[in-house]
Tab-separated table of C-alpha atoms in Angstrom:
chain	number	residue	atom	x	y	z
D	1	MET	CA	-23.947	-10.051	-54.054
D	2	ILE	CA	-20.466	-8.608	-53.753
D	3	LYS	CA	-18.092	-9.151	-56.615
D	4	LEU	CA	-14.338	-8.836	-56.843
D	5	LYS	CA	-12.323	-8.076	-59.933
D	6	SER	CA	-8.927	-9.704	-60.291
D	7	PHE	CA	-6.483	-9.630	-63.167
D	8	ILE	CA	-3.955	-11.945	-64.771
D	9	PHE	CA	-1.752	-11.515	-67.811
D	10	MET	CA	-1.087	-14.721	-69.709
D	11	GLY	CA	0.582	-15.923	-72.848
D	12	ALA	CA	2.153	-12.701	-74.115
D	13	SER	CA	4.834	-12.193	-71.465
D	14	ALA	CA	7.650	-12.687	-73.927
D	15	ILE	CA	6.088	-10.086	-76.242
D	16	GLY	CA	5.905	-7.636	-73.372
D	17	LEU	CA	9.561	-8.203	-72.567
D	18	ASP	CA	10.580	-7.612	-76.167
D	19	ASN	CA	8.580	-4.408	-76.329
D	20	GLY	CA	9.941	-3.109	-73.029
D	21	LEU	CA	6.514	-2.634	-71.470
D	22	VAL	CA	6.483	-0.322	-68.456
D	23	LEU	CA	3.147	1.257	-67.538
D	24	PRO	CA	2.803	4.281	-65.222
D	25	ARG	CA	2.318	3.860	-61.512
D	26	GLN	CA	-1.123	3.454	-60.005
D	27	SER	CA	-1.449	7.168	-59.238
D	28	ASN	CA	-2.337	7.609	-62.908
D	29	TRP	CA	-5.016	4.892	-62.855
D	30	THR	CA	-8.434	4.583	-61.255
D	31	ALA	CA	-9.016	1.748	-58.785
D	32	SER	CA	-12.290	1.041	-57.025
D	33	THR	CA	-11.799	-0.739	-53.696
D	34	HIS	CA	-14.254	-1.655	-50.961
D	35	CYS	CA	-13.806	-1.427	-47.186
D	36	GLY	CA	-16.575	-2.975	-45.117
D	37	THR	CA	-17.526	-5.875	-42.887
D	38	ASP	CA	-18.711	-7.789	-45.950
D	39	LEU	CA	-15.637	-7.324	-48.162
D	40	TYR	CA	-12.265	-5.599	-47.848
D	41	THR	CA	-9.932	-5.058	-50.798
D	42	TRP	CA	-6.893	-2.811	-51.145
D	43	TRP	CA	-4.573	-1.184	-53.673
D	44	HIS	CA	-1.091	0.375	-53.844
D	45	GLU	CA	-0.522	3.819	-55.345
D	46	THR	CA	3.051	2.801	-56.183
D	47	GLY	CA	1.940	-0.254	-58.165
D	48	GLU	CA	3.267	-0.483	-61.705
D	49	VAL	CA	3.237	-2.930	-64.604
D	50	ASN	CA	6.906	-3.457	-65.449
D	51	LEU	CA	8.020	-6.193	-67.834
D	52	ASP	CA	11.427	-4.812	-68.703
D	53	SER	CA	13.497	-3.479	-65.805
D	54	ALA	CA	14.253	-3.948	-62.106
D	55	MET	CA	11.654	-2.601	-59.704
D	56	ALA	CA	12.422	0.406	-57.508
D	57	PRO	CA	12.367	-0.267	-53.734
D	58	ASP	CA	9.083	1.566	-53.188
D	59	ALA	CA	7.357	0.070	-56.236
D	60	VAL	CA	5.021	-2.916	-56.157
D	61	ALA	CA	4.796	-5.124	-59.234
D	62	ILE	CA	1.210	-5.446	-60.379
D	63	ALA	CA	-0.063	-8.047	-62.814
D	64	CYS	CA	-2.238	-5.536	-64.770
D	65	SER	CA	-3.453	-2.162	-65.218
D	66	ASP	CA	-19.451	-1.634	-62.767
D	67	ASP	CA	-20.124	-3.815	-60.064
D	68	TYR	CA	-16.688	-5.183	-59.376
D	69	PHE	CA	-14.171	-3.913	-56.834
D	70	ASP	CA	-10.470	-3.967	-57.631
D	71	SER	CA	-8.084	-6.178	-55.689
D	72	PHE	CA	-4.351	-5.541	-56.092
D	73	VAL	CA	-2.638	-8.435	-57.873
D	74	TYR	CA	0.984	-8.745	-56.761
D	75	GLU	CA	3.575	-10.179	-59.122
D	76	ALA	CA	6.771	-12.060	-58.265
D	77	ILE	CA	9.565	-11.401	-60.764
D	78	PRO	CA	12.575	-13.766	-61.037
D	79	ARG	CA	15.632	-11.982	-59.602
D	80	ASN	CA	13.738	-8.671	-59.929
D	81	ARG	CA	15.295	-8.803	-63.418
D	82	ASN	CA	18.771	-8.369	-61.992
D	83	GLY	CA	21.720	-10.554	-62.956
D	84	LYS	CA	22.644	-13.957	-61.542
D	85	ILE	CA	22.712	-13.932	-57.762
D	86	MET	CA	25.276	-15.652	-55.532
D	87	LYS	CA	24.070	-14.078	-52.280
D	88	PRO	CA	21.399	-11.578	-51.192
D	89	GLY	CA	22.258	-8.147	-52.472
D	90	ASP	CA	23.965	-9.304	-55.660
D	91	SER	CA	22.633	-7.503	-58.693
D	92	ASP	CA	25.590	-6.870	-60.984
D	93	GLY	CA	25.010	-10.006	-63.073
D	94	THR	CA	28.634	-11.156	-62.878
D	95	PHE	CA	28.052	-14.428	-60.972
D	96	PRO	CA	29.157	-17.094	-63.511
D	97	ASP	CA	27.532	-20.212	-62.050
D	98	ASP	CA	23.957	-21.462	-61.878
D	99	ASP	CA	21.772	-19.586	-59.402
D	100	GLY	CA	18.669	-21.748	-59.814
D	101	ILE	CA	16.985	-19.468	-62.337
D	102	SER	CA	17.164	-21.080	-65.757
D	103	VAL	CA	14.738	-19.982	-68.472
D	104	GLU	CA	12.104	-18.243	-66.361
D	105	LEU	CA	13.197	-14.673	-66.997
D	106	GLY	CA	13.522	-14.994	-70.750
D	107	GLU	CA	10.260	-16.909	-71.089
D	108	GLY	CA	8.296	-14.475	-68.950
D	109	ILE	CA	7.418	-17.058	-66.295
D	110	ASN	CA	6.134	-15.460	-63.115
D	111	MET	CA	3.668	-15.820	-60.269
D	112	ALA	CA	0.882	-13.484	-59.234
D	113	TRP	CA	-1.328	-13.452	-56.169
D	114	SER	CA	-4.155	-11.425	-54.723
D	115	GLN	CA	-5.772	-11.345	-51.297
D	116	PHE	CA	-9.026	-9.984	-49.957
D	117	GLU	CA	-11.137	-10.449	-46.831
D	118	HIS	CA	-14.825	-11.273	-46.977
D	119	SER	CA	-17.762	-12.507	-44.910
D	120	GLN	CA	-20.164	-13.080	-47.813
D	121	GLU	CA	-19.852	-15.051	-51.022
D	122	VAL	CA	-18.039	-13.174	-53.766
D	123	ASP	CA	-17.551	-13.543	-57.488
D	124	VAL	CA	-13.891	-13.321	-58.471
D	125	ARG	CA	-13.600	-12.162	-62.063
D	126	ILE	CA	-10.337	-12.875	-63.866
D	127	LEU	CA	-9.392	-11.314	-67.183
D	128	ARG	CA	-6.313	-11.060	-69.321
D	129	ARG	CA	-4.329	-7.863	-69.429
D	130	ASP	CA	-3.940	-8.150	-73.206
D	131	GLY	CA	-7.713	-8.107	-73.698
D	132	LEU	CA	-7.974	-11.607	-75.187
D	133	ALA	CA	-10.528	-14.107	-73.909
D	134	VAL	CA	-9.587	-16.276	-70.936
D	135	ASP	CA	-9.149	-19.929	-71.919
D	136	GLU	CA	-12.150	-22.030	-70.903
D	137	ASN	CA	-9.920	-24.993	-70.036
D	138	ILE	CA	-8.868	-24.248	-66.460
D	139	ILE	CA	-7.844	-26.145	-63.337
D	140	ILE	CA	-8.459	-24.854	-59.819
D	141	ARG	CA	-6.132	-26.362	-57.229
D	142	PRO	CA	-6.603	-27.996	-54.840
D	143	THR	CA	-8.909	-29.924	-57.136
D	144	ALA	CA	-11.038	-30.968	-54.130
D	145	LEU	CA	-12.543	-27.471	-54.148
D	146	SER	CA	-15.868	-27.392	-55.960
D	147	PHE	CA	-16.227	-23.733	-56.855
D	148	ASP	CA	-18.858	-22.788	-59.412
D	149	THR	CA	-17.246	-21.187	-62.464
D	150	GLN	CA	-18.577	-19.358	-65.502
D	151	HIS	CA	-17.046	-17.837	-68.600
D	152	VAL	CA	-18.683	-14.496	-69.274
D	153	ALA	CA	-17.688	-12.171	-72.131
D	154	GLY	CA	-14.160	-13.549	-72.294
D	155	THR	CA	-13.602	-13.509	-68.524
D	156	LEU	CA	-13.536	-16.250	-65.906
D	157	VAL	CA	-15.860	-15.829	-62.920
D	158	ILE	CA	-15.284	-17.974	-59.813
D	159	ARG	CA	-17.848	-17.957	-57.014
D	160	VAL	CA	-16.114	-18.179	-53.630
D	161	LEU	CA	-18.260	-18.942	-50.602
D	162	ALA	CA	-17.476	-17.393	-47.229
D	163	ASP	CA	-15.664	-19.697	-44.818
D	164	SER	CA	-14.328	-19.101	-41.310
D	165	SER	CA	-11.019	-20.672	-42.363
D	166	GLY	CA	-10.831	-18.830	-45.674
D	167	HIS	CA	-9.834	-20.305	-49.017
D	168	ARG	CA	-6.422	-20.544	-50.653
D	169	PHE	CA	-6.412	-21.723	-54.245
D	170	SER	CA	-4.605	-21.401	-57.550
D	171	VAL	CA	-5.931	-21.070	-61.071
D	172	GLU	CA	-4.136	-22.697	-64.011
D	173	PHE	CA	-4.923	-22.087	-67.669
D	174	ALA	CA	-4.301	-24.838	-70.214
D	175	ASN	CA	-3.085	-22.412	-72.873
D	176	ALA	CA	-0.551	-20.821	-70.523
D	177	LEU	CA	1.568	-23.803	-69.490
D	178	PHE	CA	5.318	-24.104	-70.004
D	179	ASN	CA	7.078	-27.407	-70.672
D	180	TYR	CA	10.531	-27.728	-69.158
D	181	ARG	CA	12.807	-29.797	-71.401
D	182	SER	CA	16.226	-31.000	-70.295
D	183	ASN	CA	19.253	-32.044	-72.323
D	184	GLY	CA	21.257	-32.885	-69.206
D	185	ASP	CA	23.082	-29.564	-69.133
D	186	GLY	CA	20.226	-27.102	-69.172
D	187	TYR	CA	16.704	-26.350	-70.338
D	188	PRO	CA	16.619	-25.697	-74.106
D	189	THR	CA	13.659	-23.724	-75.424
D	190	ASP	CA	13.831	-24.816	-79.076
D	191	GLY	CA	11.474	-27.772	-78.588
D	192	SER	CA	14.230	-30.363	-78.459
D	193	SER	CA	14.890	-32.835	-75.619
D	194	GLU	CA	12.454	-34.624	-73.341
D	195	ILE	CA	9.829	-32.901	-71.236
D	196	VAL	CA	10.766	-33.175	-67.553
D	197	GLY	CA	8.096	-30.933	-66.064
D	198	THR	CA	5.154	-28.659	-66.802
D	199	GLU	CA	4.310	-25.521	-64.845
D	200	PRO	CA	1.990	-22.528	-65.294
D	201	ARG	CA	3.608	-19.738	-67.263
D	202	ASN	CA	1.587	-17.213	-65.280
D	203	ALA	CA	0.501	-18.778	-62.002
D	204	LEU	CA	-2.311	-17.051	-60.132
D	205	VAL	CA	-2.901	-17.701	-56.430
D	206	ILE	CA	-5.905	-16.247	-54.607
D	207	PHE	CA	-6.200	-15.859	-50.842
D	208	ALA	CA	-9.854	-15.352	-49.904
D	209	SER	CA	-9.485	-14.707	-46.178
D	210	ALA	CA	-11.956	-14.484	-43.332
D	211	PHE	CA	-11.811	-11.318	-41.229
D	212	LEU	CA	-9.563	-11.573	-38.178
D	213	PRO	CA	-11.295	-11.542	-34.780
D	214	ASP	CA	-10.836	-8.239	-32.956
D	215	ASP	CA	-8.726	-9.845	-30.235
D	216	PHE	CA	-6.174	-10.888	-32.882
D	217	ILE	CA	-5.526	-7.275	-33.868
D	218	PRO	CA	-3.087	-5.446	-31.563
D	219	SER	CA	-3.787	-1.948	-30.326
D	220	LEU	CA	-1.939	0.776	-32.199
D	221	ASP	CA	-1.178	2.608	-28.960
D	222	GLY	CA	-0.371	-0.460	-26.859
D	223	PRO	CA	2.738	-0.283	-24.628
D	224	ASP	CA	4.348	-3.227	-26.454
D	225	THR	CA	3.521	-2.030	-29.971
D	226	LYS	CA	5.860	-0.261	-32.375
D	227	VAL	CA	3.976	1.357	-35.267
D	228	MET	CA	5.999	1.534	-38.470
D	229	THR	CA	5.837	4.167	-41.198
D	230	PRO	CA	5.776	3.009	-44.846
D	231	GLY	CA	9.138	3.187	-46.607
D	232	ALA	CA	12.652	1.987	-45.856
D	233	PHE	CA	13.419	0.735	-42.354
D	234	SER	CA	16.103	-1.166	-40.449
D	235	VAL	CA	16.103	-3.696	-37.637
D	236	ALA	CA	16.951	-0.901	-35.215
D	237	ASP	CA	13.818	0.983	-36.255
D	238	THR	CA	11.631	-1.725	-34.701
D	239	GLY	CA	13.049	-0.816	-31.291
D	240	GLY	CA	13.023	-4.442	-30.166
D	241	ALA	CA	9.256	-4.231	-29.603
D	242	PRO	CA	7.452	-7.582	-29.245
D	243	ILE	CA	4.671	-6.322	-31.550
D	244	VAL	CA	5.585	-4.497	-34.760
D	245	TYR	CA	2.546	-2.987	-36.505
D	246	PHE	CA	2.951	-2.271	-40.214
D	247	LEU	CA	0.411	0.294	-41.371
D	248	PRO	CA	-0.876	-0.064	-44.967
D	249	GLY	CA	1.841	0.786	-47.470
D	250	VAL	CA	5.045	-0.477	-49.045
D	251	TYR	CA	8.035	-1.385	-46.850
D	252	TRP	CA	11.556	-2.551	-47.570
D	253	ILE	CA	14.573	-3.230	-45.394
D	254	ASP	CA	17.165	-0.542	-45.954
D	255	SER	CA	20.620	-1.865	-46.781
D	256	LYS	CA	23.430	-1.299	-49.232
D	257	PRO	CA	23.104	-3.130	-51.498
D	258	LEU	CA	19.354	-3.689	-51.245
D	259	GLY	CA	18.429	-7.236	-50.302
D	260	LEU	CA	21.460	-7.772	-48.085
D	261	SER	CA	19.699	-7.347	-44.737
D	262	HIS	CA	16.896	-9.533	-43.421
D	263	ILE	CA	14.663	-9.604	-40.359
D	264	LYS	CA	13.966	-12.888	-38.580
D	265	LEU	CA	11.393	-13.723	-35.924
D	266	ASP	CA	12.687	-14.910	-32.560
D	267	PRO	CA	12.646	-18.753	-32.232
D	268	PRO	CA	9.324	-19.207	-30.384
D	269	HIS	CA	7.450	-16.914	-32.752
D	270	THR	CA	5.928	-18.430	-35.847
D	271	GLY	CA	3.902	-15.540	-37.192
D	272	CYS	CA	3.224	-11.847	-36.980
D	273	ILE	CA	0.472	-9.320	-37.567
């Protein structure tokens, strides 16, 4: 049986923020990935655990630092820890009004996700970055999924069967939920006011994907294909090609300030490779 190791950090996000936790990039770590027709996982050498400062353009936020293969766990950070944002590219923190981010940054609320491809059943092992045992009270959503789960040596193991349509599911931990309370003007965090919503403090989403058929993968040297190089790029760099092929790596749209420029698909297109 093939097994996959995945990571999540729960419960101590606020502690990490207070301590200014920034771990070295992945080049200083050891990751074991697998590339085959049974299972395919990947990693980023520029991945870093960063709970204190804005991420550099070429960095990828990772949720953490035997028989299991590593699968990169991406992390979404509110505002990339920049100030309030009025429009894309704002990062000076001078916008005075509400930008839709309330208490998430201060409370360490984030979302993480990992993806892998497989054609056989796999065991997904989830552990906490702080080394504590994973709570045994969990919810897998959608709840209609009937995955077998086990708690082994403080970790959660989820058995995911192979499926031609893949599986997309989230894992919630009862001891890592955040209650939103409202006083009408904001969301106080002192325990006062009524609870108006409950969300995971550290949401984890897993995409267990089936391998793409060969005819869905464009040729690298096709006449209509533009092959991109990892790093910064602009709309002009795509050359107007109908097929833009992004090789493995980290990409960002070059603009000053960063985040100002975007790329949109033409109207009839709803997806890309």
